[in-house]
Short mmCIF file of C-alpha atoms in Angstrom, two decimals:
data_model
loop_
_atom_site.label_atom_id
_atom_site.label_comp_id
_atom_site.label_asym_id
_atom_site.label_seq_id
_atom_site.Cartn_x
_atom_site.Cartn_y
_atom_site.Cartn_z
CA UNK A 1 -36.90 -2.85 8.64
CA UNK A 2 -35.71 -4.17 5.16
CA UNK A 3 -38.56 -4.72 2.38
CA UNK A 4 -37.83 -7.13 -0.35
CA UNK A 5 -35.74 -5.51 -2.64
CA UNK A 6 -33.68 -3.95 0.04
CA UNK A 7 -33.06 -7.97 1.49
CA UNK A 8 -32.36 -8.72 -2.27
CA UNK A 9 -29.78 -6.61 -3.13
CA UNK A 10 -28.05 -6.66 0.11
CA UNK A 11 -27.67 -10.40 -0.34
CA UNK A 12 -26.28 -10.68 -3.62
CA UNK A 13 -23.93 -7.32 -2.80
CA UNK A 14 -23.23 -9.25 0.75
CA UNK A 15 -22.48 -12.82 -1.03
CA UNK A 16 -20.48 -11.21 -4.29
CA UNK A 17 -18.46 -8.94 -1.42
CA UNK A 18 -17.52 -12.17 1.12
CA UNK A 19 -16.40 -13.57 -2.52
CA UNK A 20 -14.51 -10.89 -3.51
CA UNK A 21 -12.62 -9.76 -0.47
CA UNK A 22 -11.74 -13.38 -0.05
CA UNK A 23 -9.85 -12.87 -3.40
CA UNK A 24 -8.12 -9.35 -2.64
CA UNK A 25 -6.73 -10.43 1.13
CA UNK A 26 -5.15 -13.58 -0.93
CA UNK A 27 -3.45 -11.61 -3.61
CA UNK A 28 -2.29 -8.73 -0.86
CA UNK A 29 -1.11 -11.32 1.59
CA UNK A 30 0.46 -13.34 -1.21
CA UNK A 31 1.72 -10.27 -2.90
CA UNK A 32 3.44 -9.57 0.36
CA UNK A 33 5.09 -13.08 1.37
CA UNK A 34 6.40 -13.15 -1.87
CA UNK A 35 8.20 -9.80 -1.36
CA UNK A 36 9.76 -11.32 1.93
CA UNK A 37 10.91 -15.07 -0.13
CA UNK A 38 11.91 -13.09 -3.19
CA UNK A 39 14.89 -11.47 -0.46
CA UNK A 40 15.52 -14.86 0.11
CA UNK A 41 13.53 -15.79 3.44
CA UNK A 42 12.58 -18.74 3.69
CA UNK A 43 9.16 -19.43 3.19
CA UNK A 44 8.58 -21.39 6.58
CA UNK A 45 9.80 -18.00 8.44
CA UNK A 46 7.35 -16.14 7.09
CA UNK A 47 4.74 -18.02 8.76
CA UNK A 48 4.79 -15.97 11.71
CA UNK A 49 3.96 -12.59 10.50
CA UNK A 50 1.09 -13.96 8.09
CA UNK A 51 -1.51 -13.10 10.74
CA UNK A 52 0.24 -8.91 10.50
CA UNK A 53 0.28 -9.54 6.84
CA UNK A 54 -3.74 -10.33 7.25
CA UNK A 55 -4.58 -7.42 9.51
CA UNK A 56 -2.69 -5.00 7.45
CA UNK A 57 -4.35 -6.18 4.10
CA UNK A 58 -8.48 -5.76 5.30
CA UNK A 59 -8.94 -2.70 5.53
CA UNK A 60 -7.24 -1.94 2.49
CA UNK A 61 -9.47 -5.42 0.85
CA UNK A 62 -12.62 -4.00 2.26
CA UNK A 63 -13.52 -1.09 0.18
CA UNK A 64 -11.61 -2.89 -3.42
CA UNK A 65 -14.23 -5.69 -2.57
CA UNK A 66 -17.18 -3.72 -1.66
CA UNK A 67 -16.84 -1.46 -4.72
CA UNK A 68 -16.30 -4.01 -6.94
CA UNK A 69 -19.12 -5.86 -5.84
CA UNK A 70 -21.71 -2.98 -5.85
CA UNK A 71 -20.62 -2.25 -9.74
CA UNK A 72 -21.00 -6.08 -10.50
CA UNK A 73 -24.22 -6.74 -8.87
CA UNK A 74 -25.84 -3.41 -9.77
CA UNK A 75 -24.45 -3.54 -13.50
CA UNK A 76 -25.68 -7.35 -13.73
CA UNK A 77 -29.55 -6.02 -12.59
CA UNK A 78 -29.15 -3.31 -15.39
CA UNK A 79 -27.72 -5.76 -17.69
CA UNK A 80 -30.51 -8.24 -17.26
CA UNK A 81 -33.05 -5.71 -17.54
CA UNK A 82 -34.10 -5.98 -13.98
CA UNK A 83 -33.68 -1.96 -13.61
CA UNK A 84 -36.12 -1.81 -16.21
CA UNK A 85 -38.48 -4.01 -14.57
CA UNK A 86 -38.74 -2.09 -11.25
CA UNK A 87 -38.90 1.31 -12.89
CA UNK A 88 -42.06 -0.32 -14.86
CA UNK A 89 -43.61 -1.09 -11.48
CA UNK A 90 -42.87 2.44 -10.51
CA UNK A 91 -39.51 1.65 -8.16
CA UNK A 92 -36.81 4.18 -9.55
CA UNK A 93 -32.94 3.20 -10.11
CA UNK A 94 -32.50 6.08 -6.89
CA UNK A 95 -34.14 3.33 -5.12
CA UNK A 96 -32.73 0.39 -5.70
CA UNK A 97 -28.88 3.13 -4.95
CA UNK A 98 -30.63 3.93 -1.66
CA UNK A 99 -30.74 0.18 -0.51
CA UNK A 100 -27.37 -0.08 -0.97
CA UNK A 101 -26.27 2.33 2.12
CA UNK A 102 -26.43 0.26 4.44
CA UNK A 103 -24.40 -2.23 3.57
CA UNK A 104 -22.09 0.83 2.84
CA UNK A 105 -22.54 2.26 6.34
CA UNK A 106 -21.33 -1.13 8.00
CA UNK A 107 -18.34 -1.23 5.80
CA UNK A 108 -17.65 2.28 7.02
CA UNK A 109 -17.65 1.44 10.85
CA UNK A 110 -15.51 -1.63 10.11
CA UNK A 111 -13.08 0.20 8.74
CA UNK A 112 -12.53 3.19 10.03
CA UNK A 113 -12.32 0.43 13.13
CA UNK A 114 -9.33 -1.46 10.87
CA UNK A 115 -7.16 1.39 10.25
CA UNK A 116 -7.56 3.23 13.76
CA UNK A 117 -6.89 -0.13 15.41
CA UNK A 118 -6.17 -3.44 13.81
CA UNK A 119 -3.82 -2.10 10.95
CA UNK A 120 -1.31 0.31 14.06
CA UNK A 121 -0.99 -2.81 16.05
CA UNK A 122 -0.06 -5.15 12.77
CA UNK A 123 2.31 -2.48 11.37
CA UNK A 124 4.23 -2.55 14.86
CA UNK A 125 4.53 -6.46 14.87
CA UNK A 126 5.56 -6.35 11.54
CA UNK A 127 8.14 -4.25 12.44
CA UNK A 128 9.04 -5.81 15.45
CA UNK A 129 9.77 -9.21 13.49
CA UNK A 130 12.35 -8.05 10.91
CA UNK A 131 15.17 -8.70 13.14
CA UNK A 132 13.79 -11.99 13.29
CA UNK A 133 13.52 -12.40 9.49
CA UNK A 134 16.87 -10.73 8.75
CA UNK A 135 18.62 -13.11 11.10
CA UNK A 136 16.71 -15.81 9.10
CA UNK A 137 17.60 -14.42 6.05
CA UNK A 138 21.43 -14.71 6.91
CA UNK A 139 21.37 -18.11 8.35
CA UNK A 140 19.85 -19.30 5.06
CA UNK A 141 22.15 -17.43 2.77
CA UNK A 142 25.17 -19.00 5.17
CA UNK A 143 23.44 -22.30 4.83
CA UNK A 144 23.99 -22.78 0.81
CA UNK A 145 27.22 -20.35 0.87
CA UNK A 146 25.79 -17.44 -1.10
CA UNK A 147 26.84 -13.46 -0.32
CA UNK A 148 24.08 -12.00 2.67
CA UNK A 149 24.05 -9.34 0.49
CA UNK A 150 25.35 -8.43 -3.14
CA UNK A 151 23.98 -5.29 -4.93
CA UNK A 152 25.73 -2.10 -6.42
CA UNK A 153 29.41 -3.44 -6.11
CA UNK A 154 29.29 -4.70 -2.61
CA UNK A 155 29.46 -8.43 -1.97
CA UNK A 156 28.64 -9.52 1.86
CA UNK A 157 29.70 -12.66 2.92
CA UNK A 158 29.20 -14.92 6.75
CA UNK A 159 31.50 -17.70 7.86
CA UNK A 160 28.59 -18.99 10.30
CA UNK A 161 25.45 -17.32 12.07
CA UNK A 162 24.17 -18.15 15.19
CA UNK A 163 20.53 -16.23 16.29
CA UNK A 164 21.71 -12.77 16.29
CA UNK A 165 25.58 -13.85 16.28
CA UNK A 166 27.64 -13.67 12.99
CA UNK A 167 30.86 -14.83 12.83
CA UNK A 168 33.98 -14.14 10.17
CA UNK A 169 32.04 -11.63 8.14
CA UNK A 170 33.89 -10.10 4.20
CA UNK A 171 32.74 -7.88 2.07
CA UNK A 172 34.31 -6.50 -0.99
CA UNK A 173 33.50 -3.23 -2.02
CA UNK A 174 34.34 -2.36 -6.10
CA UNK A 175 34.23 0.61 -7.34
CA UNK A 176 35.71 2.24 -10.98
CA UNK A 177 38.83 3.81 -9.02
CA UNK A 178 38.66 2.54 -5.94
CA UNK A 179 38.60 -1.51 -4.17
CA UNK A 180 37.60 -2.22 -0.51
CA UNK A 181 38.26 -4.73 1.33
CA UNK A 182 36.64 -5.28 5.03
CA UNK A 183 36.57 -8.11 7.79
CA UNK A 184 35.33 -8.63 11.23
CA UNK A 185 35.70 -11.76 13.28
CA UNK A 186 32.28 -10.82 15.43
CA UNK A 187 29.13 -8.88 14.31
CA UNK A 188 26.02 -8.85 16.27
CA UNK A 189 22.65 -7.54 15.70
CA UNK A 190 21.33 -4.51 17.22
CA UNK A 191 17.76 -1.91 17.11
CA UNK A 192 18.20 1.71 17.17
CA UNK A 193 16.29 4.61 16.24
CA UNK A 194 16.76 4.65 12.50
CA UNK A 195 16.30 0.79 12.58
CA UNK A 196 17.94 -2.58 12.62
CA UNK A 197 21.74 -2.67 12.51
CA UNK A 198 24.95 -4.61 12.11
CA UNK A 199 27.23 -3.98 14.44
CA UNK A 200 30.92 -5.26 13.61
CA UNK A 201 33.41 -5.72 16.22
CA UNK A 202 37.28 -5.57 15.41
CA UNK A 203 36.97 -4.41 12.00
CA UNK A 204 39.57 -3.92 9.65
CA UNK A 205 39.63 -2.64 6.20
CA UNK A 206 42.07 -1.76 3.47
CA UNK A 207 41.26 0.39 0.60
CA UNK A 208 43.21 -0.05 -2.63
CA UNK A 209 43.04 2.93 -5.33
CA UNK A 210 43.94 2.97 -9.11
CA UNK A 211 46.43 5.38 -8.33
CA UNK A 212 48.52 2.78 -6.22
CA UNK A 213 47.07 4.60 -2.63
CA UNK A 214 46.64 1.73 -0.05
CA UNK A 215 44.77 2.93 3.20
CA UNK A 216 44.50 0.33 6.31
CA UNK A 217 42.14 1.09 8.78
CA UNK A 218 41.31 -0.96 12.23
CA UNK A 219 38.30 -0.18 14.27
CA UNK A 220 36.71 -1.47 17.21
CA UNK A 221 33.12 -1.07 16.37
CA UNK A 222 31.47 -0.04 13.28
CA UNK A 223 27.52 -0.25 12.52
CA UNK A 224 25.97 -0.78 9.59
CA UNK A 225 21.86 0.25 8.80
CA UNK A 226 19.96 -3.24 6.98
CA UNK A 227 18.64 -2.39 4.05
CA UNK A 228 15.31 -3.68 4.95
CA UNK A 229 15.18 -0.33 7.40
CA UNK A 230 17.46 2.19 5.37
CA UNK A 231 16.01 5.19 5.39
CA UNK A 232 15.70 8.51 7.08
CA UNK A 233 15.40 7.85 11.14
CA UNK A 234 11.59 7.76 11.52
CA UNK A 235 10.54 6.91 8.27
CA UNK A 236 8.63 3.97 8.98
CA UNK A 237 7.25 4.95 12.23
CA UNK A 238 3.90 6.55 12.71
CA UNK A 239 2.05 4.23 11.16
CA UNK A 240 2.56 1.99 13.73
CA UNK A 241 1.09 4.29 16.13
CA UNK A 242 -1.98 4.41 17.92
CA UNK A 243 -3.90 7.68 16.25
CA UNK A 244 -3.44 9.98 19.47
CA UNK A 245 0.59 9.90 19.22
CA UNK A 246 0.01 10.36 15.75
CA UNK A 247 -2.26 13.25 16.57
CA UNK A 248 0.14 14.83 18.73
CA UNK A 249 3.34 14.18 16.23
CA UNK A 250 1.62 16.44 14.09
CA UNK A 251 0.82 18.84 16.34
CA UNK A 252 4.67 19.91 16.13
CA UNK A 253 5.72 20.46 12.73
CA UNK A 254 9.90 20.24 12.41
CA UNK A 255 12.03 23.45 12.50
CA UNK A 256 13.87 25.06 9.60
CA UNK A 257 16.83 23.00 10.74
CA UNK A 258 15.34 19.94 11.95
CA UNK A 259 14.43 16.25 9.57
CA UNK A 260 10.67 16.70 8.64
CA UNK A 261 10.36 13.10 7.70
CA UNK A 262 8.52 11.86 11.04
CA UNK A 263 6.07 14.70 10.62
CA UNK A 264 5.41 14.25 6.88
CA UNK A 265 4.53 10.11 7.28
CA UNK A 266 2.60 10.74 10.59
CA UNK A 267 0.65 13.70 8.20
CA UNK A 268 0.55 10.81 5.83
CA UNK A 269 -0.97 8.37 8.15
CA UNK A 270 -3.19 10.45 10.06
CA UNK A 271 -5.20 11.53 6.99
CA UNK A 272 -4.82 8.15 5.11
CA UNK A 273 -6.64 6.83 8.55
CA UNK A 274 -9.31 8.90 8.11
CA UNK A 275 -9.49 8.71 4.68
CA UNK A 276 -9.77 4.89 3.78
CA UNK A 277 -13.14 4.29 5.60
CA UNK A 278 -14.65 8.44 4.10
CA UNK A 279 -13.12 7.11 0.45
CA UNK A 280 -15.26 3.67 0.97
CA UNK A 281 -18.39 5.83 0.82
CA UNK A 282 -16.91 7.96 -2.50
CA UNK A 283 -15.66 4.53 -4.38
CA UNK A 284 -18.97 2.64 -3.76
CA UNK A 285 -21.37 6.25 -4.95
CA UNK A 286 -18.99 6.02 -7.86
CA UNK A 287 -19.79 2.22 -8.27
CA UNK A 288 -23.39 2.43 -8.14
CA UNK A 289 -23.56 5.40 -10.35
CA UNK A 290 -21.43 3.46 -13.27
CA UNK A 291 -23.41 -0.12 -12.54
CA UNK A 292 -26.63 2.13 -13.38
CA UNK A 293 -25.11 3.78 -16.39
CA UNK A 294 -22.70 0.73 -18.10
CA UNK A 295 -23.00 -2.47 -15.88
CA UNK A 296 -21.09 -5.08 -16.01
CA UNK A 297 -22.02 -8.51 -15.13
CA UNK A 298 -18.27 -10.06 -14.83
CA UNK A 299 -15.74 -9.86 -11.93
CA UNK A 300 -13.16 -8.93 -13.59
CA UNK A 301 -13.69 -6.05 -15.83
CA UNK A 302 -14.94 -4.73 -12.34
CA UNK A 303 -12.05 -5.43 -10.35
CA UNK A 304 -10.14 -3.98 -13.75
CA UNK A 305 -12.34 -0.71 -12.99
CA UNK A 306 -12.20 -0.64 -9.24
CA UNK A 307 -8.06 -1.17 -8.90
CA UNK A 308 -7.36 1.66 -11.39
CA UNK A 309 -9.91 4.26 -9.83
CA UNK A 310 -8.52 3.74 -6.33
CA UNK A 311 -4.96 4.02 -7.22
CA UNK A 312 -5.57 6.65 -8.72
CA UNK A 313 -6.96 8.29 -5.90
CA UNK A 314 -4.37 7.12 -3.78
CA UNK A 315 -1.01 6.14 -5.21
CA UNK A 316 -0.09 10.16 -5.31
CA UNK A 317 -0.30 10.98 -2.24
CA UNK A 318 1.78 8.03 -1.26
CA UNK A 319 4.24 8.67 -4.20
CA UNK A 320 4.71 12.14 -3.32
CA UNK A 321 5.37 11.81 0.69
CA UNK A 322 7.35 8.59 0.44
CA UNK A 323 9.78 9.90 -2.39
CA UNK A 324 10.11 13.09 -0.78
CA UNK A 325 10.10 12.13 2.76
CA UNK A 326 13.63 13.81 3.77
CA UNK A 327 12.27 17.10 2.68
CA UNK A 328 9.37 20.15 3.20
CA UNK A 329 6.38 19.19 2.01
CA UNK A 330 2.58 20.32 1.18
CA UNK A 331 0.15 18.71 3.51
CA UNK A 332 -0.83 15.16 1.54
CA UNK A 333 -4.41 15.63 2.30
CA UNK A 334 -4.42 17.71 -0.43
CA UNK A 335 -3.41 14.64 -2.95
CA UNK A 336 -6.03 12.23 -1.10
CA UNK A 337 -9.14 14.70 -0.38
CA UNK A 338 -10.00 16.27 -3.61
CA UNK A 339 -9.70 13.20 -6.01
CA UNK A 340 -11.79 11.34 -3.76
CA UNK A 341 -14.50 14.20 -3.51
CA UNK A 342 -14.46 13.73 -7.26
CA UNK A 343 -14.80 10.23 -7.70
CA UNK A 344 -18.17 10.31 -5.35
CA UNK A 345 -19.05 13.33 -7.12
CA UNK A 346 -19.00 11.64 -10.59
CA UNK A 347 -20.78 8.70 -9.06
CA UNK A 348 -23.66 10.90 -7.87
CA UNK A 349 -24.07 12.85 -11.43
CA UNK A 350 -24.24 9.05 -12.79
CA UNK A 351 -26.75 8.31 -10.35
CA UNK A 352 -28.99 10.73 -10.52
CA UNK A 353 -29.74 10.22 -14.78
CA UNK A 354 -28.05 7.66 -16.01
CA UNK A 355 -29.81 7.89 -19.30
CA UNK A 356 -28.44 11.40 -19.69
CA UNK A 357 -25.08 10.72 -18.63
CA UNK A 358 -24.19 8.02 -20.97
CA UNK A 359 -25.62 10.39 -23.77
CA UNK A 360 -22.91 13.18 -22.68
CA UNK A 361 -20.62 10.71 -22.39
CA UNK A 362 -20.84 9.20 -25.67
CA UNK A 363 -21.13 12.51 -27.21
CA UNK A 364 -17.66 13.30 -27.62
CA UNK A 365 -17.06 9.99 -28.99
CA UNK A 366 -19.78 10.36 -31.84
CA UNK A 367 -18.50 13.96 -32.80
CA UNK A 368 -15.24 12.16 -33.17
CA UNK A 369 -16.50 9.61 -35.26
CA UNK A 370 -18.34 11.44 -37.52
CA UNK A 371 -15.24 14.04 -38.08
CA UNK A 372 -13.39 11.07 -39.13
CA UNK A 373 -16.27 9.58 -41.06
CA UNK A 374 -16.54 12.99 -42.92
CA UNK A 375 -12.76 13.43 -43.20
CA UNK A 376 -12.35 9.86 -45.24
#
């Protein structure tokens, strides 16, 4: 089924790839513990959720690794003259890019297979454990008496915290004209639509303003929405939904009066589900096509090359929705489609004459030189 060079290059693609995407699921999976322990949960409590942490991070690993690896090993043959070699003995560079697909094909099927099933069902548990990790967050923070919680002028502070008990809870709120005060002998934790709360029971609060104004205020029950799940209700939601709920949440865009934020993430994620495993095929065209026209024999000038080409292609799409979430917005396939269809565009105009390429590539730069040259 495979001749020689087809079981050669698969190999050292298949051995440079295990390699690589061994690398890339560390530094995602690290990358994401260490957002969890830099809130200040502990780093034993985090053990749970490493196997989510894992499923999220491959299918978003596979096609960083499997690019990078196609540009290494194909750049290293061109580098080392090998290209030259087979073309000599009548083999063109097209076919040494054609016995590359397959490899590309399986990486496909895996992850389209990742992001349609593996990454909904690690999403959810994530999701599912933050209660667990915010209760762990406050018993540790109780533990070595520091504030639960102490950004923009409020101060949060917990007498003792049992599970999803909290007892004797303070917070001071300061503002320029205005001091608050607020205690609650009981708070409990509770899951709603828009997220994890706090609910506080017996709650009293006095508000002291520059102008000498003192308000008291006693409530029975007042809720507060954690941080780790503020947001607008929904926000977070579709992706950790199976693809057919997904489906049918966009099936039924919002009306003029209602929050659009569920239907612009599950937009979002439907198209970002279907994209990943499409966008493997345009990233590794684009890899083979600059292997044959540069190379580069190193790991990291590839990974260097890889990284910046896929954000590219999909940081704006992700930057656009998620900053914008609240409000009417243009379908994000736009942002993730086109750039994409570029990149494997560009790949397939390096592929198909390298030699030419790289002399319309460096033209610009030799014009530019000699201008300068001629200017001095």
């Amino acid at each position: 089924m495979f001749d020689t060079l087809a079981r050669y290059i698969l190999w050292q693609c298949a051995t440079r790839f295990l390699l690589l995407f061994a690398i890339f699921l560390s530094v995602l999976v690290g990358g994401q513990l260490g957002i969890f322990i830099s809130q200040g949960v502990p780093p034993e409590a985090c053990l749970p959720i490493v196997q989510q942490l894992l499923e999220i991070s491959l299918p978003i690993a596979l096609p960083l690794a499997l690019a990078t690896a196609i540009l290494v090993i194909i750049g290293t043959m061109n580098q080392e003259g090998e290209l030259r070699a087979l073309a000599s003995s009548g083999v063109s560079h097209l076919t040494v890019a054609v016995r590359v697909l397959p490899l590309v094909a399986v990486a496909m099927v895996a992850c389209l297979f990742l992001t349609h099933i593996i990454m909904p069902s690690a999403v959810a548990g994530i999701r599912a454990s933050k209660g667990r990790l915010a209760q762990t967050l406050i018993a540790q923070k109780v533990a070595i008496d520091e504030p639960v919680m102490e950004k923009s002028g409020i101060s949060v502070w917990v007498g003792s915290a049992d599970g999803d008990k909290l007892k004797d809870v303070r917070a001071l709120v300061t503002r320029p004209d205005t001091f608050i005060a607020v205690f609650a002998p009981q708070a409990h934790w509770t899951l709603s639509s828009k997220g994890i709360n706090l609910e506080f029971e017996d709650v009293q609060l006095m508000q002291h303003r520059s102008d000498g104004h003192l308000t008291t205020v006693d409530a029975p029950t007042w809720e507060y929405l954690w941080e780790g799940d503020q947001g607008t209700p929904g926000q977070s939601e579709p992706d950790g939904m199976p693809t057919g709920k997904v489906i049918e949440l966009v099936k039924h865009p919002p009306g003029a009066n209602d929050d659009p934020s569920n239907y612009n993430n599950a937009r979002l994620t439907l198209h970002f589900r279907f994209f990943l495993p499409v966008s493997l095929l345009a990233f590794s065209l684009f890899a083979i096509g600059l292997g044959l026209t540069y190379g580069t024999s190193q790991n990291l000038p590839g990974v260097v090359i890889v990284v910046v080409v896929v954000a590219m292609a999909i940081y704006p799409a992700f930057g656009y929705v998620k900053t914008n979430v609240s409000h009417p917005q243009i379908n994000p396939g736009w942002l993730l489609w086109p750039p994409a269809a570029l990149i494997g565009g560009i790949g397939l105009w390096l592929m198909w004459r390298p030699d030419r390429s790289r002399e319309i590539i460096a033209l610009p730069v030799s014009l530019l030189t000699h201008w300068w040259q001629n200017r001095a």
